Amino acid sequence: MSEASTGICLLGCGIVGGGVVKILTDQAELLRQRIGVRFDIRHVVVRDPKKHAATYPGLPLTTDAHAAIDDPKVQIVVELMGGTTAAGALVERALKLGKPVVTANKSLLASRGPELFALARKHNTAIAFEASCGGGIPIIDALSRGLVANRIDALVGIVNGTCNVILTRMTRNGWSYAQALQEAQKLGFAEADPTLDVSGRDAAQKLAILAGLAFNARVSEADIHVEGIDKLHPADIQFATDLGYVIKLLAIGERDAEGRLTLRVHPTLVHKTDVLAEVSGSFNAISIYGHALGHALFYGRGAGQMPTASAAVADLVGVATGTTQLAFKRLNIYPDSAAPAKVLPFEQLQSRYYLRLTARDVPGVLAQITHALGEHGISLSAVLQREADESQYVPVVITTHLARQGAMRAALQAIDALPTIQGPSVCLRVIDQPKEFANG
Ligand code: HSE
C-alpha cells in the first residue's frame, strides 16, 4: 500500500458516510502528519447521485459499485450502506479481490461474520469493524489488543442509544413507553420504524460481536436471549426507583468456571450505585471485568454521525498502516478462528429477579405467593406493597435472591394460576456486579 496516497471506495453516503467524508476532508492534514498517509476518496457509491451532488460537490459519486470496488486505484473498501444482502455481496466482492473492508454493519457481521472473516483470511486480507459496536467508543480495539492479557469473565453494556434515550425519558419524566418513543423520534434519536432497536435485536447483534472477541468464541445472534423495552410499564420504572434501582436495557455476557457463556439482552434493574445507572440519553457504556485488570468502563457516544465516523476512520488508519492486517493474521480472536460458544441454556441462568404481581387485597395472598416461590427454591430479598385505593387489586413488588430462570418461570406459572392473582405478572432481572469485583 502506497505511503503517499491510499485510495478509498465508500459504499453508501448516508449519515455515517457523510461523517467519514467530513473527517477525511477536514482532518486530512492531521491524518497525514500522524500516519504519513493521504486518503483519496476515489468513489462514493450511492443509489441516487443527484440527491447527494449538492451536499458533496466534487465528490466522485457513482452508482456502479462493482466498477468502484474493482478499480485498481482503490485499496480499501468502506461499507456503510447497512442491510445484509447487497452489502454482503459487495463486501464479498472486495474481499475476493484481496481488498480490506472497513464496515459498521453489525447485522452483517452478526449473521455472516465467521464466513466473511474466513473469506478475508483466504484472500490474505482483513475486515475492520470498530464502528459496528458502541459508535465512537474504541471497544473493539480494547477487546482485541488492550485487554488481551485478561481472561474476561463478564461484559455488561448499554449498547443501544435509542433504548437508553427512551428509558432515560421514562425514568426522569415518568413518561409511558409510547410517549418517550414519540419524543425520541421527534428529536431524531429513534428511527421511524424503531423495531430493530426497541426489540433488543440491535443490542443482541452488538453483543454477538463483542462477546465473540471477549470470550474467544463464535457467537451468533441466535445464542442470545433477547427481550426488548417495548412492553415496559412506567409503574416498574417507579417501583425500581423506590427500591434503589434504575432500569436499563443491558447486553450481558458472562463466563462461568466451566467456560460456559450466558448471553442475554433484556431490561434490567441496575443498582443506582453501579456506574451503568448513571449512563443516560444516547450515551453507551460497556463494563468489562477482566481477571487481571478488574473492572474497566468504556463510555462514550454510541451512535451518531461523527462518533461513528470517528471509529470508521480509526479503522481506515489501522488498515492503511497495516496494523489491522497484522492483528488479523496473528491473533486467534476472530470468529472464523474461534470455536462455537458453549452457551448455557437460558433456563439455567442464575439471576436475581424483580416481580410485580397484581394481587387481590384479601387475607393469605402473600402467604400463597411466598409458598409458590418457596416451592421452587426461590428466596425473597424485599417485598413492597402499597395500600389499596378504590381497586380491590394491589401491586405487590418482590425482589428475590439468586434463582434459576427455569425455577422462576415455573413459580410464576403457579402464581399466575392463583385465583387471587391477576396475571400475567411482570418479571424482570436484577443484576449485581460479579462477586469477585463487588468489594472494591
Ligand atoms: N441504532 C443504534 C442505537 C445506533 O440506537 O444505538 C447504531 O448502532
Coordinates of C-alpha atoms and ligand atoms in Angstrom, one line a residue:
M1 CA 0.0 0.0 0.0
S2 CA 1.5 3.4 -1.0
E3 CA 2.6 5.6 1.8
A4 CA 1.7 8.7 -0.1
S5 CA -1.9 8.0 -1.1
T6 CA -4.4 5.4 -0.2
G7 CA -7.4 5.0 -2.5
I8 CA -10.8 4.5 -0.8
C9 CA -14.2 3.5 -2.1
L10 CA -17.1 4.4 0.1
L11 CA -20.2 2.2 -0.3
G12 CA -23.0 4.4 1.0
C13 CA -23.0 8.1 1.9
G14 CA -25.7 8.5 4.4
I15 CA -25.2 9.9 7.9
V16 CA -22.1 8.0 8.8
G17 CA -20.7 8.1 5.3
G18 CA -21.1 11.9 5.4
G19 CA -19.2 12.0 8.7
V20 CA -16.3 9.9 7.2
V21 CA -16.1 12.3 4.2
K22 CA -16.0 15.2 6.6
I23 CA -13.2 13.8 8.8
L24 CA -11.2 12.8 5.8
T25 CA -11.6 16.2 4.3
D26 CA -11.3 18.5 7.4
Q27 CA -8.6 16.4 9.1
A28 CA -6.6 15.4 6.0
E29 CA -3.5 17.3 7.3
L30 CA -3.7 15.9 10.8
L31 CA -4.1 12.3 9.5
R32 CA -1.2 12.9 7.1
Q33 CA 1.0 14.2 9.9
R34 CA 0.1 11.3 12.2
I35 CA 0.4 8.4 9.9
G36 CA 2.0 9.7 6.7
V37 CA -0.9 8.7 4.6
R38 CA -3.2 10.8 2.4
F39 CA -6.6 9.2 1.9
D40 CA -8.0 9.7 -1.5
I41 CA -11.8 9.2 -1.9
R42 CA -11.8 7.6 -5.3
H43 CA -15.5 6.6 -5.5
V44 CA -18.6 7.1 -3.4
V45 CA -21.3 4.6 -4.4
V46 CA -24.8 5.9 -3.8
R47 CA -28.2 5.0 -5.2
D48 CA -29.1 8.5 -6.5
P49 CA -26.1 10.7 -7.2
K50 CA -28.4 13.7 -7.9
K51 CA -29.6 13.6 -4.3
H52 CA -26.0 14.0 -2.9
A53 CA -24.4 16.2 -5.6
A54 CA -25.4 19.5 -3.8
T55 CA -24.3 18.3 -0.4
Y56 CA -21.0 16.9 -1.6
P57 CA -19.8 19.0 -4.6
G58 CA -16.7 17.5 -6.0
L59 CA -17.1 14.0 -4.6
P60 CA -16.8 11.2 -7.1
L61 CA -20.3 9.9 -6.8
T62 CA -21.3 6.8 -8.8
T63 CA -24.0 4.1 -8.9
D64 CA -21.6 1.5 -10.2
A65 CA -20.5 -0.4 -7.1
H66 CA -18.7 -3.2 -9.0
A67 CA -16.5 -0.8 -11.0
A68 CA -15.8 1.2 -7.9
I69 CA -14.7 -1.8 -5.9
D70 CA -12.7 -3.3 -8.8
D71 CA -10.8 -0.1 -9.6
P72 CA -7.1 -0.9 -9.1
K73 CA -6.6 2.6 -7.5
V74 CA -9.0 1.6 -4.7
Q75 CA -7.1 -0.1 -1.9
I76 CA -9.7 0.0 0.9
V77 CA -13.5 -0.5 0.7
V78 CA -15.6 1.2 3.3
E79 CA -19.1 -0.4 3.6
L80 CA -21.6 2.0 5.3
M81 CA -24.7 1.1 3.4
G82 CA -26.3 -1.2 6.0
G83 CA -28.5 -4.2 5.3
T84 CA -27.2 -7.6 4.7
T85 CA -28.0 -8.7 1.2
A86 CA -26.5 -6.1 -1.2
A87 CA -23.9 -5.1 1.4
G88 CA -22.9 -8.7 2.0
A89 CA -22.4 -9.3 -1.8
L90 CA -20.2 -6.2 -2.1
V91 CA -18.1 -7.0 0.9
E92 CA -17.5 -10.5 -0.6
R93 CA -16.5 -8.9 -3.9
A94 CA -14.0 -6.7 -2.2
L95 CA -12.5 -9.5 -0.1
K96 CA -12.2 -11.8 -3.0
L97 CA -10.1 -9.1 -4.7
G98 CA -7.9 -9.1 -1.6
K99 CA -9.1 -5.6 -0.6
P100 CA -9.6 -4.9 3.1
V101 CA -13.0 -3.9 4.2
V102 CA -14.0 -1.4 6.9
T103 CA -17.6 -1.8 8.0
A104 CA -20.1 -0.5 10.5
N105 CA -22.5 -3.3 9.7
K106 CA -23.3 -5.2 12.9
S107 CA -26.2 -7.1 11.3
L108 CA -23.9 -8.4 8.6
L109 CA -21.2 -9.4 11.0
A110 CA -23.6 -10.9 13.5
S111 CA -25.2 -13.1 10.8
R112 CA -22.3 -13.9 8.5
G113 CA -19.2 -12.9 10.5
P114 CA -17.4 -16.3 10.5
E115 CA -17.9 -16.8 6.8
L116 CA -16.8 -13.3 5.9
F117 CA -13.7 -13.4 8.2
A118 CA -12.8 -16.8 6.7
L119 CA -13.1 -15.3 3.2
A120 CA -10.9 -12.4 4.2
R121 CA -8.3 -14.8 5.5
K122 CA -8.4 -16.9 2.4
H123 CA -7.7 -13.9 0.3
N124 CA -5.0 -12.6 2.6
T125 CA -6.9 -9.5 3.6
A126 CA -8.9 -8.3 6.6
I127 CA -12.1 -6.8 7.9
A128 CA -12.1 -3.9 10.4
F129 CA -15.3 -3.3 12.3
E130 CA -14.7 -0.8 15.2
A131 CA -17.8 1.2 14.0
S132 CA -20.1 -1.8 14.3
C133 CA -20.4 -1.6 18.1
G134 CA -20.5 1.3 20.6
G135 CA -20.3 4.1 18.0
G136 CA -17.2 6.1 18.7
I137 CA -16.1 4.0 21.7
P138 CA -12.9 2.1 20.8
I139 CA -14.2 -1.1 22.4
I140 CA -13.2 -3.5 19.6
D141 CA -9.7 -2.2 19.8
A142 CA -9.7 -2.6 23.6
L143 CA -11.0 -6.2 23.4
S144 CA -8.6 -7.2 20.7
R145 CA -5.5 -5.5 22.0
G146 CA -5.6 -3.5 25.2
L147 CA -7.3 -6.3 27.2
V148 CA -5.7 -9.2 25.5
A149 CA -3.8 -10.3 28.7
N150 CA -7.1 -10.7 30.5
R151 CA -9.4 -13.7 30.9
I152 CA -12.6 -11.8 30.6
D153 CA -15.3 -13.0 32.9
A154 CA -18.1 -10.6 32.2
L155 CA -19.1 -7.9 29.8
V156 CA -22.1 -5.8 30.7
G157 CA -23.1 -3.0 28.3
I158 CA -25.6 -0.3 27.4
V159 CA -25.1 -0.6 23.7
N160 CA -28.3 0.8 22.2
G161 CA -28.6 4.6 22.4
T162 CA -32.2 4.7 21.2
C163 CA -33.4 2.5 24.1
N164 CA -31.3 4.4 26.5
V165 CA -32.8 7.7 25.4
I166 CA -36.3 6.2 25.8
L167 CA -35.6 4.7 29.2
T168 CA -34.0 7.9 30.4
R169 CA -37.1 9.9 29.5
M170 CA -39.4 7.3 31.1
T171 CA -37.3 7.4 34.3
R172 CA -36.8 11.2 34.6
N173 CA -40.2 12.3 33.3
G174 CA -42.4 9.5 34.4
W175 CA -43.5 9.0 30.8
S176 CA -45.0 6.0 29.2
Y177 CA -43.0 4.0 26.6
A178 CA -45.1 5.4 23.8
Q179 CA -44.7 9.0 24.9
A180 CA -40.9 8.5 25.3
L181 CA -40.6 6.8 21.9
Q182 CA -42.5 9.6 20.2
E183 CA -40.2 12.2 21.8
A184 CA -37.1 10.2 20.8
Q185 CA -38.4 10.1 17.2
K186 CA -39.1 13.8 17.2
L187 CA -35.6 14.5 18.3
G188 CA -34.1 12.2 15.7
F189 CA -32.8 9.6 18.3
A190 CA -35.2 6.9 17.2
E191 CA -36.0 5.7 13.6
A192 CA -39.5 6.0 12.1
D193 CA -39.6 2.2 12.4
P194 CA -37.8 1.6 15.7
T195 CA -38.3 -2.2 15.8
L196 CA -34.7 -3.2 15.5
D197 CA -33.7 -1.0 18.4
V198 CA -36.6 -1.4 20.8
S199 CA -36.9 -5.1 20.3
G200 CA -33.3 -5.5 21.6
R201 CA -32.1 -7.0 18.4
D202 CA -29.6 -4.3 17.6
A203 CA -28.1 -4.8 21.1
A204 CA -28.0 -8.5 20.5
Q205 CA -26.1 -8.2 17.3
K206 CA -23.6 -6.0 19.0
L207 CA -23.3 -8.4 21.9
A208 CA -22.7 -11.3 19.5
I209 CA -19.7 -9.4 18.1
L210 CA -18.4 -8.2 21.5
A211 CA -18.8 -11.5 23.3
G212 CA -17.1 -13.3 20.5
L213 CA -14.0 -11.2 21.0
A214 CA -14.2 -11.1 24.8
F215 CA -14.7 -14.8 25.3
N216 CA -12.8 -16.1 22.2
A217 CA -15.9 -17.9 21.0
R218 CA -18.0 -18.0 17.9
V219 CA -21.2 -16.3 19.0
S220 CA -24.3 -15.9 16.8
E221 CA -27.3 -13.8 17.4
A222 CA -29.3 -17.0 17.9
D223 CA -27.2 -17.8 21.0
I224 CA -28.6 -14.7 22.8
H225 CA -31.8 -14.5 24.8
V226 CA -33.5 -11.2 23.8
E227 CA -36.2 -9.1 25.3
G228 CA -36.9 -5.5 24.3
I229 CA -38.1 -2.4 26.1
D230 CA -41.4 -2.0 24.2
K231 CA -43.5 -3.8 26.9
L232 CA -42.0 -1.8 29.8
H233 CA -44.6 -0.2 32.1
P234 CA -43.8 3.1 33.8
A235 CA -45.0 1.6 37.1
D236 CA -42.0 -0.8 37.1
I237 CA -39.6 2.1 36.5
Q238 CA -41.2 3.9 39.5
F239 CA -41.0 0.8 41.7
A240 CA -37.4 0.1 40.7
T241 CA -36.6 3.7 41.7
D242 CA -38.3 3.2 45.0
L243 CA -36.1 0.1 45.6
G244 CA -32.9 2.0 44.6
Y245 CA -32.6 0.7 41.1
V246 CA -32.6 2.1 37.5
I247 CA -33.9 0.1 34.6
K248 CA -31.5 -0.2 31.6
L249 CA -31.5 -2.3 28.5
L250 CA -28.4 -4.3 29.2
A251 CA -26.4 -6.6 26.9
I252 CA -24.8 -9.2 29.2
G253 CA -22.2 -11.8 28.5
E254 CA -20.8 -13.9 31.4
R255 CA -18.5 -16.9 31.5
D256 CA -18.8 -19.5 34.3
A257 CA -16.0 -21.5 35.8
E258 CA -16.5 -24.3 33.1
G259 CA -16.3 -21.8 30.3
R260 CA -20.0 -21.8 29.5
L261 CA -21.5 -18.5 28.5
T262 CA -24.7 -16.8 29.4
L263 CA -25.7 -14.3 26.7
R264 CA -28.7 -12.0 27.1
V265 CA -30.2 -8.7 26.3
H266 CA -33.2 -7.5 28.4
P267 CA -34.4 -4.6 30.5
T268 CA -32.5 -5.0 33.8
L269 CA -32.6 -3.4 37.3
V270 CA -29.2 -1.9 37.8
H271 CA -28.4 -0.7 41.3
K272 CA -28.2 3.1 41.5
T273 CA -24.6 2.9 42.8
D274 CA -23.5 1.0 39.6
V275 CA -21.7 3.2 37.1
L276 CA -24.1 2.0 34.4
A277 CA -27.0 3.5 36.3
E278 CA -25.5 7.0 35.5
V279 CA -25.3 6.4 31.8
S280 CA -28.1 8.4 30.3
G281 CA -29.5 9.6 27.0
S282 CA -27.8 8.4 23.8
F283 CA -24.6 7.5 25.6
N284 CA -23.3 3.9 25.6
A285 CA -21.1 2.3 28.2
I286 CA -19.6 -1.1 28.4
S287 CA -18.3 -2.6 31.7
I288 CA -15.7 -5.3 31.3
Y289 CA -14.5 -7.5 34.1
G290 CA -11.0 -8.9 33.4
H291 CA -9.1 -11.2 35.7
A292 CA -6.0 -9.0 35.8
L293 CA -7.4 -5.5 35.2
G294 CA -10.6 -5.9 37.3
H295 CA -13.4 -3.6 36.2
A296 CA -13.0 -1.2 33.3
L297 CA -15.7 1.1 31.9
F298 CA -15.8 2.2 28.3
Y299 CA -18.1 5.2 27.9
G300 CA -19.0 7.5 25.1
R301 CA -21.3 8.3 22.3
G302 CA -22.7 5.1 20.9
A303 CA -24.2 6.4 17.8
G304 CA -24.5 9.5 15.6
Q305 CA -22.6 10.8 12.6
M306 CA -19.3 12.0 13.9
P307 CA -18.7 9.4 16.7
T308 CA -19.4 6.5 14.3
A309 CA -17.3 8.2 11.6
S310 CA -14.5 8.6 14.2
A311 CA -14.5 4.8 14.6
A312 CA -14.6 4.1 10.9
V313 CA -11.7 6.5 10.2
A314 CA -9.7 4.8 13.0
D315 CA -10.3 1.6 11.1
L316 CA -9.1 3.2 7.9
V317 CA -5.9 4.2 9.7
G318 CA -5.5 0.7 11.1
V319 CA -5.8 -0.8 7.6
A320 CA -3.7 1.9 5.9
T321 CA -0.9 1.3 8.3
G322 CA -1.2 -2.5 8.2
T323 CA -1.8 -3.0 11.9
T324 CA -5.3 -4.4 11.3
Q325 CA -4.0 -6.9 8.8
L326 CA -1.2 -7.9 11.2
A327 CA -3.6 -8.4 14.1
F328 CA -5.9 -10.3 11.9
K329 CA -3.1 -12.6 10.8
R330 CA -1.5 -13.1 14.3
L331 CA -4.4 -13.1 16.8
N332 CA -6.7 -16.1 17.2
I333 CA -9.6 -14.0 18.3
Y334 CA -11.8 -13.5 15.3
P335 CA -15.0 -15.5 14.8
D336 CA -13.6 -17.7 12.0
S337 CA -10.8 -18.9 14.1
A338 CA -12.8 -19.4 17.4
A339 CA -14.7 -22.5 18.5
P340 CA -18.5 -22.2 18.7
A341 CA -19.6 -20.8 22.1
K342 CA -20.7 -23.2 24.8
V343 CA -23.9 -21.5 25.7
L344 CA -25.7 -22.2 28.9
P345 CA -29.4 -22.8 28.2
F346 CA -31.4 -19.7 29.3
E347 CA -33.5 -21.8 31.8
Q348 CA -30.3 -22.5 33.7
L349 CA -29.4 -18.8 34.1
Q350 CA -28.9 -17.8 37.7
S351 CA -30.2 -14.3 38.4
R352 CA -32.0 -12.2 40.9
Y353 CA -35.5 -11.1 39.9
Y354 CA -37.9 -8.3 40.3
L355 CA -41.6 -9.3 40.2
R356 CA -44.7 -7.2 40.1
L357 CA -47.8 -9.1 40.8
T358 CA -51.3 -7.8 40.8
A359 CA -53.0 -9.4 43.8
R360 CA -56.4 -9.2 45.4
D361 CA -56.2 -7.5 48.7
V362 CA -57.5 -10.4 50.7
P363 CA -56.1 -12.4 53.7
G364 CA -53.5 -15.0 52.9
V365 CA -52.4 -13.8 49.4
L366 CA -48.8 -13.0 50.4
A367 CA -48.6 -16.4 52.0
Q368 CA -49.7 -18.1 48.8
I369 CA -47.2 -16.1 46.8
T370 CA -44.3 -16.8 49.1
H371 CA -45.3 -20.5 49.2
A372 CA -45.2 -20.8 45.4
L373 CA -41.8 -19.1 45.3
G374 CA -40.5 -21.3 48.2
E375 CA -41.7 -24.5 46.5
H376 CA -39.3 -23.6 43.7
G377 CA -36.5 -22.8 46.0
I378 CA -36.7 -19.0 45.5
S379 CA -35.9 -16.8 48.4
L380 CA -37.2 -13.3 48.8
S381 CA -35.0 -10.3 49.2
A382 CA -37.5 -7.5 49.5
V383 CA -41.3 -7.1 49.4
L384 CA -43.2 -3.9 48.8
Q385 CA -46.9 -3.4 48.9
R386 CA -48.9 -0.2 48.6
E387 CA -52.3 0.3 50.3
A388 CA -55.2 -0.3 48.1
D389 CA -57.2 2.6 46.8
E390 CA -60.7 2.1 45.4
S391 CA -59.5 -1.0 43.4
Q392 CA -59.7 -4.4 45.1
Y393 CA -56.3 -5.3 43.4
V394 CA -52.9 -4.0 44.6
P395 CA -49.5 -4.3 43.2
V396 CA -47.1 -6.5 45.2
V397 CA -43.5 -6.0 44.3
I398 CA -40.9 -8.5 45.2
T399 CA -37.2 -8.9 44.6
T400 CA -35.5 -12.2 45.1
H401 CA -32.1 -13.7 45.8
L402 CA -30.4 -15.7 43.1
A403 CA -32.6 -18.4 41.4
R404 CA -32.6 -20.3 38.2
Q405 CA -34.6 -18.9 35.3
G406 CA -36.4 -22.2 34.9
A407 CA -37.4 -22.2 38.6
M408 CA -38.7 -18.7 38.3
R409 CA -40.7 -19.5 35.2
A410 CA -42.3 -22.4 36.9
A411 CA -43.0 -20.4 40.1
L412 CA -44.6 -17.6 38.1
Q413 CA -46.8 -20.1 36.2
A414 CA -48.1 -21.3 39.6
I415 CA -48.5 -17.7 40.9
D416 CA -50.4 -16.6 37.8
A417 CA -52.8 -19.6 38.2
L418 CA -53.8 -18.5 41.7
P419 CA -57.4 -17.1 41.8
T420 CA -56.2 -14.2 43.8
I421 CA -53.7 -13.0 41.2
Q422 CA -54.4 -11.1 38.0
G423 CA -51.7 -12.3 35.5
P424 CA -49.6 -12.1 33.7
S425 CA -47.2 -10.9 36.3
V426 CA -44.2 -8.8 35.4
C427 CA -40.8 -10.4 35.8
L428 CA -37.5 -8.5 35.2
R429 CA -34.0 -9.4 36.1
V430 CA -31.7 -7.7 38.6
I431 CA -28.0 -7.6 38.0
D432 CA -25.3 -7.5 40.7
Q433 CA -21.7 -6.9 40.0
P434 CA -19.7 -10.1 39.6
K435 CA -18.9 -11.1 43.2
E436 CA -15.2 -11.0 43.0
F437 CA -15.3 -7.4 42.0
A438 CA -18.1 -6.2 44.2
N439 CA -15.9 -5.2 47.2
G440 CA -13.5 -2.9 45.5
Ligands
HSE1 N1 -29.5 2.3 16.4 C1 -28.3 2.3 17.2 C2 -28.5 2.8 18.6 C3 -27.1 3.0 16.6 O1 -29.6 3.4 18.8 O2 -27.7 2.7 19.4 C4 -26.4 2.2 15.5 O3 -25.8 1.1 16.0

